[in-house]
């Protein structure tokens, strides 16, 4: 079985008459980076939010690491999934320092271990010298690194990233892609990211293409580039 294994997901927003996701099977392997690529409105964010537990599909199944999170009887809510998420707008707490933002996710851990881990993840994202700063004192790219560090800190096993490249300087995208890949690979986490830009799939191990709520293609980046 795949590390992340979902079957026949259907999703429709309240007040809507249209399915945003139709019969979506989505799988990801442990330790890999999987890209969900599709045009705006194709359902990428919705799928990510279902994996996180922020939306409930009307139908379908989801298991991660053999643990059933969604089926006909079971729904494990977001706070019991322990999945790391990096939102498109980063969603840092503006009134908390970088350090406190990262400690926030480790409130069940001993203070000493949490502090040690905070330094470790800040080092991983090359943001150690910014530990006492506040989010408004950081650039967009720096805020994103802190958001990534916060998500990685509790070693969640799965990390979800919503459009990690869309708010960043276009001139830096190649560099940022490679940095993100290095950070994710070093962390050992299973990572899923969403993008509307096919250029971003180059850092992925596997790619899932969504179109109007349906999976139309899956494969390696090479498969996708050969059969666009
Ligand atoms: P993507 O991330 O690929 O841009 P989304 O998952 O955000 O796509 O949206 C898929 C579709 O669902 C779009 O048609 C969007 O307008 C619609 N949608 C998204 N959020 C809501 C919502 N809260 N209520 C109703 N429709 C929504
Ligand atoms: P994304 O494509 O990254 O999901 P959007 O700009 O489509 O971003 O959506 C931003 C927010 O607006 C999301 O919280 C989404 O759920 C909500 N939203 C999007 N489309 C609709 C819609 N048709 N009706 C209500 N809410 C929507």
PDB file of N, CA, C and O in Angstrom, residues 122-199:
ATOM      1  N   UNK A 122      15.512  25.912  12.129  1.00  0.00           N
ATOM      2  CA  UNK A 122      15.907  27.233  11.607  1.00  0.00           C
ATOM      3  C   UNK A 122      17.225  27.126  10.854  1.00  0.00           C
ATOM      4  O   UNK A 122      17.431  27.794   9.836  1.00  0.00           O
ATOM      5  N   UNK A 123      18.100  26.268  11.339  1.00  0.00           N
ATOM      6  CA  UNK A 123      19.354  26.003  10.643  1.00  0.00           C
ATOM      7  C   UNK A 123      19.067  25.368   9.278  1.00  0.00           C
ATOM      8  O   UNK A 123      19.624  25.773   8.261  1.00  0.00           O
ATOM      9  N   UNK A 124      18.162  24.414   9.270  1.00  0.00           N
ATOM     10  CA  UNK A 124      17.804  23.713   8.030  1.00  0.00           C
ATOM     11  C   UNK A 124      17.305  24.688   6.952  1.00  0.00           C
ATOM     12  O   UNK A 124      17.609  24.531   5.774  1.00  0.00           O
ATOM     13  N   UNK A 125      16.548  25.710   7.369  1.00  0.00           N
ATOM     14  CA  UNK A 125      16.014  26.670   6.388  1.00  0.00           C
ATOM     15  C   UNK A 125      16.878  27.939   6.306  1.00  0.00           C
ATOM     16  O   UNK A 125      16.462  28.937   5.723  1.00  0.00           O
ATOM     17  N   UNK A 126      18.065  27.886   6.891  1.00  0.00           N
ATOM     18  CA  UNK A 126      19.030  29.001   6.860  1.00  0.00           C
ATOM     19  C   UNK A 126      18.438  30.302   7.416  1.00  0.00           C
ATOM     20  O   UNK A 126      18.595  31.376   6.824  1.00  0.00           O
ATOM     21  N   UNK A 127      17.746  30.198   8.549  1.00  0.00           N
ATOM     22  CA  UNK A 127      17.106  31.383   9.140  1.00  0.00           C
ATOM     23  C   UNK A 127      17.478  31.565  10.615  1.00  0.00           C
ATOM     24  O   UNK A 127      16.792  32.282  11.346  1.00  0.00           O
ATOM     25  N   UNK A 128      18.586  30.946  11.031  1.00  0.00           N
ATOM     26  CA  UNK A 128      18.946  30.950  12.445  1.00  0.00           C
ATOM     27  C   UNK A 128      19.134  32.361  13.012  1.00  0.00           C
ATOM     28  O   UNK A 128      18.698  32.643  14.132  1.00  0.00           O
ATOM     29  N   UNK A 129      19.726  33.235  12.229  1.00  0.00           N
ATOM     30  CA  UNK A 129      20.010  34.581  12.762  1.00  0.00           C
ATOM     31  C   UNK A 129      18.756  35.445  12.875  1.00  0.00           C
ATOM     32  O   UNK A 129      18.805  36.548  13.385  1.00  0.00           O
ATOM     33  N   UNK A 130      17.622  34.928  12.402  1.00  0.00           N
ATOM     34  CA  UNK A 130      16.373  35.703  12.454  1.00  0.00           C
ATOM     35  C   UNK A 130      15.464  35.251  13.602  1.00  0.00           C
ATOM     36  O   UNK A 130      14.310  35.650  13.681  1.00  0.00           O
ATOM     37  N   UNK A 131      15.985  34.440  14.481  1.00  0.00           N
ATOM     38  CA  UNK A 131      15.161  33.787  15.515  1.00  0.00           C
ATOM     39  C   UNK A 131      14.370  34.777  16.377  1.00  0.00           C
ATOM     40  O   UNK A 131      13.240  34.494  16.773  1.00  0.00           O
ATOM     41  N   UNK A 132      14.914  35.963  16.637  1.00  0.00           N
ATOM     42  CA  UNK A 132      14.226  36.930  17.501  1.00  0.00           C
ATOM     43  C   UNK A 132      13.380  37.938  16.724  1.00  0.00           C
ATOM     44  O   UNK A 132      12.731  38.810  17.313  1.00  0.00           O
ATOM     45  N   UNK A 133      13.385  37.847  15.402  1.00  0.00           N
ATOM     46  CA  UNK A 133      12.616  38.797  14.598  1.00  0.00           C
ATOM     47  C   UNK A 133      11.118  38.471  14.623  1.00  0.00           C
ATOM     48  O   UNK A 133      10.710  37.377  15.004  1.00  0.00           O
ATOM     49  N   UNK A 134      10.332  39.444  14.123  1.00  0.00           N
ATOM     50  CA  UNK A 134       8.886  39.252  13.969  1.00  0.00           C
ATOM     51  C   UNK A 134       8.563  39.122  12.480  1.00  0.00           C
ATOM     52  O   UNK A 134       9.316  39.641  11.643  1.00  0.00           O
ATOM     53  N   UNK A 135       7.463  38.458  12.143  1.00  0.00           N
ATOM     54  CA  UNK A 135       7.153  38.227  10.729  1.00  0.00           C
ATOM     55  C   UNK A 135       7.213  39.491   9.854  1.00  0.00           C
ATOM     56  O   UNK A 135       7.733  39.430   8.740  1.00  0.00           O
ATOM     57  N   UNK A 136       6.703  40.646  10.367  1.00  0.00           N
ATOM     58  CA  UNK A 136       6.686  41.842   9.511  1.00  0.00           C
ATOM     59  C   UNK A 136       8.095  42.385   9.230  1.00  0.00           C
ATOM     60  O   UNK A 136       8.266  43.250   8.384  1.00  0.00           O
ATOM     61  N   UNK A 137       9.088  41.870   9.946  1.00  0.00           N
ATOM     62  CA  UNK A 137      10.473  42.304   9.698  1.00  0.00           C
ATOM     63  C   UNK A 137      11.176  41.401   8.683  1.00  0.00           C
ATOM     64  O   UNK A 137      12.378  41.530   8.471  1.00  0.00           O
ATOM     65  N   UNK A 138      10.418  40.480   8.079  1.00  0.00           N
ATOM     66  CA  UNK A 138      11.011  39.517   7.144  1.00  0.00           C
ATOM     67  C   UNK A 138      10.427  39.681   5.743  1.00  0.00           C
ATOM     68  O   UNK A 138       9.284  40.109   5.593  1.00  0.00           O
ATOM     69  N   UNK A 139      11.216  39.323   4.730  1.00  0.00           N
ATOM     70  CA  UNK A 139      10.714  39.317   3.351  1.00  0.00           C
ATOM     71  C   UNK A 139       9.749  38.140   3.181  1.00  0.00           C
ATOM     72  O   UNK A 139       9.689  37.243   4.032  1.00  0.00           O
ATOM     73  N   UNK A 140       9.024  38.135   2.067  1.00  0.00           N
ATOM     74  CA  UNK A 140       8.093  37.043   1.784  1.00  0.00           C
ATOM     75  C   UNK A 140       8.797  35.686   1.780  1.00  0.00           C
ATOM     76  O   UNK A 140       8.312  34.716   2.363  1.00  0.00           O
ATOM     77  N   UNK A 141       9.949  35.644   1.131  1.00  0.00           N
ATOM     78  CA  UNK A 141      10.708  34.379   1.054  1.00  0.00           C
ATOM     79  C   UNK A 141      11.166  33.917   2.424  1.00  0.00           C
ATOM     80  O   UNK A 141      11.145  32.715   2.724  1.00  0.00           O
ATOM     81  N   UNK A 142      11.562  34.887   3.260  1.00  0.00           N
ATOM     82  CA  UNK A 142      12.006  34.541   4.626  1.00  0.00           C
ATOM     83  C   UNK A 142      10.826  34.053   5.463  1.00  0.00           C
ATOM     84  O   UNK A 142      10.948  33.087   6.232  1.00  0.00           O
ATOM     85  N   UNK A 143       9.674  34.710   5.292  1.00  0.00           N
ATOM     86  CA  UNK A 143       8.470  34.270   6.026  1.00  0.00           C
ATOM     87  C   UNK A 143       8.109  32.844   5.618  1.00  0.00           C
ATOM     88  O   UNK A 143       7.719  32.023   6.441  1.00  0.00           O
ATOM     89  N   UNK A 144       8.265  32.552   4.334  1.00  0.00           N
ATOM     90  CA  UNK A 144       7.945  31.208   3.865  1.00  0.00           C
ATOM     91  C   UNK A 144       8.870  30.172   4.522  1.00  0.00           C
ATOM     92  O   UNK A 144       8.436  29.091   4.899  1.00  0.00           O
ATOM     93  N   UNK A 145      10.155  30.517   4.656  1.00  0.00           N
ATOM     94  CA  UNK A 145      11.099  29.593   5.293  1.00  0.00           C
ATOM     95  C   UNK A 145      10.716  29.332   6.744  1.00  0.00           C
ATOM     96  O   UNK A 145      10.828  28.211   7.233  1.00  0.00           O
ATOM     97  N   UNK A 146      10.253  30.386   7.418  1.00  0.00           N
ATOM     98  CA  UNK A 146       9.830  30.222   8.811  1.00  0.00           C
ATOM     99  C   UNK A 146       8.576  29.337   8.870  1.00  0.00           C
ATOM    100  O   UNK A 146       8.469  28.439   9.716  1.00  0.00           O
ATOM    101  N   UNK A 147       7.652  29.577   7.935  1.00  0.00           N
ATOM    102  CA  UNK A 147       6.434  28.758   7.889  1.00  0.00           C
ATOM    103  C   UNK A 147       6.793  27.289   7.641  1.00  0.00           C
ATOM    104  O   UNK A 147       6.206  26.374   8.234  1.00  0.00           O
ATOM    105  N   UNK A 148       7.783  27.077   6.794  1.00  0.00           N
ATOM    106  CA  UNK A 148       8.244  25.720   6.508  1.00  0.00           C
ATOM    107  C   UNK A 148       8.901  25.110   7.751  1.00  0.00           C
ATOM    108  O   UNK A 148       8.623  23.960   8.107  1.00  0.00           O
ATOM    109  N   UNK A 149       9.729  25.909   8.423  1.00  0.00           N
ATOM    110  CA  UNK A 149      10.379  25.426   9.646  1.00  0.00           C
ATOM    111  C   UNK A 149       9.337  25.065  10.696  1.00  0.00           C
ATOM    112  O   UNK A 149       9.443  24.036  11.378  1.00  0.00           O
ATOM    113  N   UNK A 150       8.307  25.902  10.817  1.00  0.00           N
ATOM    114  CA  UNK A 150       7.250  25.635  11.808  1.00  0.00           C
ATOM    115  C   UNK A 150       6.535  24.319  11.488  1.00  0.00           C
ATOM    116  O   UNK A 150       6.219  23.531  12.382  1.00  0.00           O
ATOM    117  N   UNK A 151       6.278  24.099  10.196  1.00  0.00           N
ATOM    118  CA  UNK A 151       5.582  22.868   9.802  1.00  0.00           C
ATOM    119  C   UNK A 151       6.461  21.633  10.009  1.00  0.00           C
ATOM    120  O   UNK A 151       5.969  20.566  10.378  1.00  0.00           O
ATOM    121  N   UNK A 152       7.762  21.769   9.787  1.00  0.00           N
ATOM    122  CA  UNK A 152       8.678  20.631   9.902  1.00  0.00           C
ATOM    123  C   UNK A 152       9.028  20.304  11.355  1.00  0.00           C
ATOM    124  O   UNK A 152       9.354  19.156  11.672  1.00  0.00           O
ATOM    125  N   UNK A 153       8.961  21.315  12.227  1.00  0.00           N
ATOM    126  CA  UNK A 153       9.481  21.182  13.593  1.00  0.00           C
ATOM    127  C   UNK A 153       8.990  19.935  14.341  1.00  0.00           C
ATOM    128  O   UNK A 153       9.800  19.212  14.905  1.00  0.00           O
ATOM    129  N   UNK A 154       7.673  19.648  14.349  1.00  0.00           N
ATOM    130  CA  UNK A 154       7.224  18.456  15.091  1.00  0.00           C
ATOM    131  C   UNK A 154       7.469  17.129  14.361  1.00  0.00           C
ATOM    132  O   UNK A 154       6.954  16.109  14.820  1.00  0.00           O
ATOM    133  N   UNK A 155       8.205  17.131  13.254  1.00  0.00           N
ATOM    134  CA  UNK A 155       8.446  15.911  12.445  1.00  0.00           C
ATOM    135  C   UNK A 155       7.134  15.211  12.127  1.00  0.00           C
ATOM    136  O   UNK A 155       6.880  14.078  12.569  1.00  0.00           O
ATOM    137  N   UNK A 156       6.266  15.883  11.378  1.00  0.00           N
ATOM    138  CA  UNK A 156       4.900  15.380  11.196  1.00  0.00           C
ATOM    139  C   UNK A 156       4.784  14.122  10.336  1.00  0.00           C
ATOM    140  O   UNK A 156       3.768  13.450  10.399  1.00  0.00           O
ATOM    141  N   UNK A 157       5.786  13.812   9.523  1.00  0.00           N
ATOM    142  CA  UNK A 157       5.676  12.651   8.630  1.00  0.00           C
ATOM    143  C   UNK A 157       5.163  13.038   7.255  1.00  0.00           C
ATOM    144  O   UNK A 157       5.596  12.519   6.242  1.00  0.00           O
ATOM    145  N   UNK A 158       4.192  13.956   7.234  1.00  0.00           N
ATOM    146  CA  UNK A 158       3.655  14.465   5.969  1.00  0.00           C
ATOM    147  C   UNK A 158       3.612  15.975   6.036  1.00  0.00           C
ATOM    148  O   UNK A 158       3.176  16.546   7.036  1.00  0.00           O
ATOM    149  N   UNK A 159       4.049  16.607   4.949  1.00  0.00           N
ATOM    150  CA  UNK A 159       4.035  18.056   4.907  1.00  0.00           C
ATOM    151  C   UNK A 159       3.345  18.495   3.612  1.00  0.00           C
ATOM    152  O   UNK A 159       3.630  17.972   2.544  1.00  0.00           O
ATOM    153  N   UNK A 160       2.378  19.406   3.748  1.00  0.00           N
ATOM    154  CA  UNK A 160       1.585  19.863   2.608  1.00  0.00           C
ATOM    155  C   UNK A 160       1.909  21.327   2.338  1.00  0.00           C
ATOM    156  O   UNK A 160       1.941  22.136   3.272  1.00  0.00           O
ATOM    157  N   UNK A 161       2.137  21.667   1.072  1.00  0.00           N
ATOM    158  CA  UNK A 161       2.493  23.057   0.738  1.00  0.00           C
ATOM    159  C   UNK A 161       1.572  23.565  -0.363  1.00  0.00           C
ATOM    160  O   UNK A 161       1.492  22.973  -1.452  1.00  0.00           O
ATOM    161  N   UNK A 162       0.854  24.664  -0.075  1.00  0.00           N
ATOM    162  CA  UNK A 162      -0.080  25.233  -1.046  1.00  0.00           C
ATOM    163  C   UNK A 162       0.622  26.319  -1.861  1.00  0.00           C
ATOM    164  O   UNK A 162       0.985  27.357  -1.306  1.00  0.00           O
ATOM    165  N   UNK A 163       0.805  26.095  -3.131  1.00  0.00           N
ATOM    166  CA  UNK A 163       1.432  27.068  -4.051  1.00  0.00           C
ATOM    167  C   UNK A 163       2.683  27.709  -3.437  1.00  0.00           C
ATOM    168  O   UNK A 163       2.755  28.930  -3.275  1.00  0.00           O
ATOM    169  N   UNK A 164       3.702  26.896  -3.145  1.00  0.00           N
ATOM    170  CA  UNK A 164       4.874  27.445  -2.441  1.00  0.00           C
ATOM    171  C   UNK A 164       5.679  28.456  -3.245  1.00  0.00           C
ATOM    172  O   UNK A 164       6.499  29.174  -2.675  1.00  0.00           O
ATOM    173  N   UNK A 165       5.462  28.532  -4.554  1.00  0.00           N
ATOM    174  CA  UNK A 165       6.287  29.433  -5.367  1.00  0.00           C
ATOM    175  C   UNK A 165       5.537  30.654  -5.883  1.00  0.00           C
ATOM    176  O   UNK A 165       6.131  31.544  -6.472  1.00  0.00           O
ATOM    177  N   UNK A 166       4.212  30.700  -5.661  1.00  0.00           N
ATOM    178  CA  UNK A 166       3.414  31.690  -6.392  1.00  0.00           C
ATOM    179  C   UNK A 166       3.610  33.118  -5.904  1.00  0.00           C
ATOM    180  O   UNK A 166       3.442  34.056  -6.668  1.00  0.00           O
ATOM    181  N   UNK A 167       3.963  33.303  -4.630  1.00  0.00           N
ATOM    182  CA  UNK A 167       4.090  34.670  -4.122  1.00  0.00           C
ATOM    183  C   UNK A 167       5.529  35.163  -4.137  1.00  0.00           C
ATOM    184  O   UNK A 167       5.827  36.203  -3.561  1.00  0.00           O
ATOM    185  N   UNK A 168       6.415  34.425  -4.784  1.00  0.00           N
ATOM    186  CA  UNK A 168       7.833  34.756  -4.692  1.00  0.00           C
ATOM    187  C   UNK A 168       8.329  35.376  -6.001  1.00  0.00           C
ATOM    188  O   UNK A 168       7.727  35.230  -7.056  1.00  0.00           O
ATOM    189  N   UNK A 169       9.429  36.063  -5.892  1.00  0.00           N
ATOM    190  CA  UNK A 169      10.069  36.729  -7.018  1.00  0.00           C
ATOM    191  C   UNK A 169      10.330  35.737  -8.166  1.00  0.00           C
ATOM    192  O   UNK A 169      11.012  34.732  -7.993  1.00  0.00           O
ATOM    193  N   UNK A 170       9.774  36.047  -9.327  1.00  0.00           N
ATOM    194  CA  UNK A 170       9.908  35.144 -10.479  1.00  0.00           C
ATOM    195  C   UNK A 170      11.374  34.892 -10.838  1.00  0.00           C
ATOM    196  O   UNK A 170      11.739  33.783 -11.260  1.00  0.00           O
ATOM    197  N   UNK A 171      12.238  35.884 -10.645  1.00  0.00           N
ATOM    198  CA  UNK A 171      13.663  35.723 -10.982  1.00  0.00           C
ATOM    199  C   UNK A 171      14.368  34.714 -10.086  1.00  0.00           C
ATOM    200  O   UNK A 171      15.416  34.197 -10.441  1.00  0.00           O
ATOM    201  N   UNK A 172      13.770  34.494  -8.920  1.00  0.00           N
ATOM    202  CA  UNK A 172      14.420  33.613  -7.954  1.00  0.00           C
ATOM    203  C   UNK A 172      13.817  32.212  -7.939  1.00  0.00           C
ATOM    204  O   UNK A 172      14.227  31.353  -7.173  1.00  0.00           O
ATOM    205  N   UNK A 173      12.827  31.980  -8.810  1.00  0.00           N
ATOM    206  CA  UNK A 173      12.055  30.737  -8.671  1.00  0.00           C
ATOM    207  C   UNK A 173      12.891  29.478  -8.833  1.00  0.00           C
ATOM    208  O   UNK A 173      12.702  28.527  -8.092  1.00  0.00           O
ATOM    209  N   UNK A 174      13.837  29.501  -9.799  1.00  0.00           N
ATOM    210  CA  UNK A 174      14.688  28.320 -10.006  1.00  0.00           C
ATOM    211  C   UNK A 174      15.481  27.999  -8.758  1.00  0.00           C
ATOM    212  O   UNK A 174      15.538  26.855  -8.307  1.00  0.00           O
ATOM    213  N   UNK A 175      16.053  29.050  -8.184  1.00  0.00           N
ATOM    214  CA  UNK A 175      16.874  28.897  -6.979  1.00  0.00           C
ATOM    215  C   UNK A 175      16.017  28.411  -5.802  1.00  0.00           C
ATOM    216  O   UNK A 175      16.388  27.484  -5.076  1.00  0.00           O
ATOM    217  N   UNK A 176      14.845  29.034  -5.668  1.00  0.00           N
ATOM    218  CA  UNK A 176      13.973  28.689  -4.541  1.00  0.00           C
ATOM    219  C   UNK A 176      13.470  27.251  -4.661  1.00  0.00           C
ATOM    220  O   UNK A 176      13.387  26.530  -3.665  1.00  0.00           O
ATOM    221  N   UNK A 177      13.159  26.849  -5.887  1.00  0.00           N
ATOM    222  CA  UNK A 177      12.736  25.448  -6.099  1.00  0.00           C
ATOM    223  C   UNK A 177      13.790  24.481  -5.579  1.00  0.00           C
ATOM    224  O   UNK A 177      13.480  23.544  -4.849  1.00  0.00           O
ATOM    225  N   UNK A 178      15.045  24.713  -5.988  1.00  0.00           N
ATOM    226  CA  UNK A 178      16.109  23.778  -5.598  1.00  0.00           C
ATOM    227  C   UNK A 178      16.355  23.807  -4.096  1.00  0.00           C
ATOM    228  O   UNK A 178      16.632  22.770  -3.492  1.00  0.00           O
ATOM    229  N   UNK A 179      16.243  25.001  -3.509  1.00  0.00           N
ATOM    230  CA  UNK A 179      16.416  25.093  -2.054  1.00  0.00           C
ATOM    231  C   UNK A 179      15.316  24.320  -1.335  1.00  0.00           C
ATOM    232  O   UNK A 179      15.577  23.593  -0.379  1.00  0.00           O
ATOM    233  N   UNK A 180      14.088  24.490  -1.821  1.00  0.00           N
ATOM    234  CA  UNK A 180      12.968  23.789  -1.182  1.00  0.00           C
ATOM    235  C   UNK A 180      13.168  22.275  -1.294  1.00  0.00           C
ATOM    236  O   UNK A 180      12.961  21.536  -0.327  1.00  0.00           O
ATOM    237  N   UNK A 181      13.596  21.836  -2.465  1.00  0.00           N
ATOM    238  CA  UNK A 181      13.829  20.396  -2.670  1.00  0.00           C
ATOM    239  C   UNK A 181      14.867  19.886  -1.666  1.00  0.00           C
ATOM    240  O   UNK A 181      14.661  18.849  -1.021  1.00  0.00           O
ATOM    241  N   UNK A 182      15.971  20.632  -1.519  1.00  0.00           N
ATOM    242  CA  UNK A 182      17.035  20.213  -0.597  1.00  0.00           C
ATOM    243  C   UNK A 182      16.517  20.136   0.839  1.00  0.00           C
ATOM    244  O   UNK A 182      16.772  19.166   1.553  1.00  0.00           O
ATOM    245  N   UNK A 183      15.754  21.150   1.239  1.00  0.00           N
ATOM    246  CA  UNK A 183      15.225  21.180   2.612  1.00  0.00           C
ATOM    247  C   UNK A 183      14.291  19.981   2.838  1.00  0.00           C
ATOM    248  O   UNK A 183      14.397  19.263   3.832  1.00  0.00           O
ATOM    249  N   UNK A 184      13.389  19.751   1.891  1.00  0.00           N
ATOM    250  CA  UNK A 184      12.423  18.663   2.055  1.00  0.00           C
ATOM    251  C   UNK A 184      13.125  17.309   2.078  1.00  0.00           C
ATOM    252  O   UNK A 184      12.813  16.450   2.910  1.00  0.00           O
ATOM    253  N   UNK A 185      14.099  17.136   1.184  1.00  0.00           N
ATOM    254  CA  UNK A 185      14.822  15.852   1.136  1.00  0.00           C
ATOM    255  C   UNK A 185      15.635  15.645   2.416  1.00  0.00           C
ATOM    256  O   UNK A 185      15.705  14.524   2.928  1.00  0.00           O
ATOM    257  N   UNK A 186      16.243  16.718   2.924  1.00  0.00           N
ATOM    258  CA  UNK A 186      17.023  16.600   4.166  1.00  0.00           C
ATOM    259  C   UNK A 186      16.104  16.235   5.330  1.00  0.00           C
ATOM    260  O   UNK A 186      16.478  15.452   6.207  1.00  0.00           O
ATOM    261  N   UNK A 187      14.906  16.795   5.326  1.00  0.00           N
ATOM    262  CA  UNK A 187      13.972  16.542   6.433  1.00  0.00           C
ATOM    263  C   UNK A 187      13.471  15.101   6.429  1.00  0.00           C
ATOM    264  O   UNK A 187      13.057  14.584   7.461  1.00  0.00           O
ATOM    265  N   UNK A 188      13.471  14.453   5.278  1.00  0.00           N
ATOM    266  CA  UNK A 188      12.961  13.081   5.178  1.00  0.00           C
ATOM    267  C   UNK A 188      11.446  12.990   5.181  1.00  0.00           C
ATOM    268  O   UNK A 188      10.879  11.900   5.138  1.00  0.00           O
ATOM    269  N   UNK A 189      10.770  14.127   5.227  1.00  0.00           N
ATOM    270  CA  UNK A 189       9.304  14.128   5.247  1.00  0.00           C
ATOM    271  C   UNK A 189       8.736  13.707   3.886  1.00  0.00           C
ATOM    272  O   UNK A 189       9.388  13.892   2.847  1.00  0.00           O
ATOM    273  N   UNK A 190       7.535  13.184   3.902  1.00  0.00           N
ATOM    274  CA  UNK A 190       6.783  12.957   2.671  1.00  0.00           C
ATOM    275  C   UNK A 190       6.079  14.274   2.353  1.00  0.00           C
ATOM    276  O   UNK A 190       5.340  14.789   3.182  1.00  0.00           O
ATOM    277  N   UNK A 191       6.365  14.827   1.174  1.00  0.00           N
ATOM    278  CA  UNK A 191       5.878  16.185   0.878  1.00  0.00           C
ATOM    279  C   UNK A 191       4.943  16.193  -0.324  1.00  0.00           C
ATOM    280  O   UNK A 191       5.173  15.493  -1.310  1.00  0.00           O
ATOM    281  N   UNK A 192       3.880  16.967  -0.205  1.00  0.00           N
ATOM    282  CA  UNK A 192       2.937  17.173  -1.309  1.00  0.00           C
ATOM    283  C   UNK A 192       2.867  18.664  -1.546  1.00  0.00           C
ATOM    284  O   UNK A 192       2.595  19.419  -0.609  1.00  0.00           O
ATOM    285  N   UNK A 193       3.105  19.111  -2.765  1.00  0.00           N
ATOM    286  CA  UNK A 193       2.884  20.528  -3.025  1.00  0.00           C
ATOM    287  C   UNK A 193       1.963  20.718  -4.216  1.00  0.00           C
ATOM    288  O   UNK A 193       1.853  19.853  -5.090  1.00  0.00           O
ATOM    289  N   UNK A 194       1.309  21.873  -4.213  1.00  0.00           N
ATOM    290  CA  UNK A 194       0.323  22.215  -5.230  1.00  0.00           C
ATOM    291  C   UNK A 194       0.858  23.385  -6.043  1.00  0.00           C
ATOM    292  O   UNK A 194       1.434  24.309  -5.479  1.00  0.00           O
ATOM    293  N   UNK A 195       0.706  23.322  -7.371  1.00  0.00           N
ATOM    294  CA  UNK A 195       1.128  24.454  -8.195  1.00  0.00           C
ATOM    295  C   UNK A 195       0.326  24.513  -9.485  1.00  0.00           C
ATOM    296  O   UNK A 195      -0.100  23.484 -10.012  1.00  0.00           O
ATOM    297  N   UNK A 196       0.129  25.744  -9.998  1.00  0.00           N
ATOM    298  CA  UNK A 196      -0.532  25.893 -11.297  1.00  0.00           C
ATOM    299  C   UNK A 196       0.520  25.960 -12.413  1.00  0.00           C
ATOM    300  O   UNK A 196       0.177  26.064 -13.583  1.00  0.00           O
ATOM    301  N   UNK A 197       1.809  25.893 -12.038  1.00  0.00           N
ATOM    302  CA  UNK A 197       2.892  26.121 -12.992  1.00  0.00           C
ATOM    303  C   UNK A 197       3.652  24.816 -13.245  1.00  0.00           C
ATOM    304  O   UNK A 197       4.288  24.265 -12.345  1.00  0.00           O
ATOM    305  N   UNK A 198       3.588  24.328 -14.484  1.00  0.00           N
ATOM    306  CA  UNK A 198       4.226  23.049 -14.834  1.00  0.00           C
ATOM    307  C   UNK A 198       5.740  23.066 -14.617  1.00  0.00           C
ATOM    308  O   UNK A 198       6.350  22.019 -14.419  1.00  0.00           O
ATOM    309  N   UNK A 199       6.339  24.257 -14.660  1.00  0.00           N
ATOM    310  CA  UNK A 199       7.795  24.334 -14.440  1.00  0.00           C
ATOM    311  C   UNK A 199       8.174  23.832 -13.053  1.00  0.00           C
ATOM    312  O   UNK A 199       9.303  23.397 -12.836  1.00  0.00           O
TER     313      UNK A 199
END
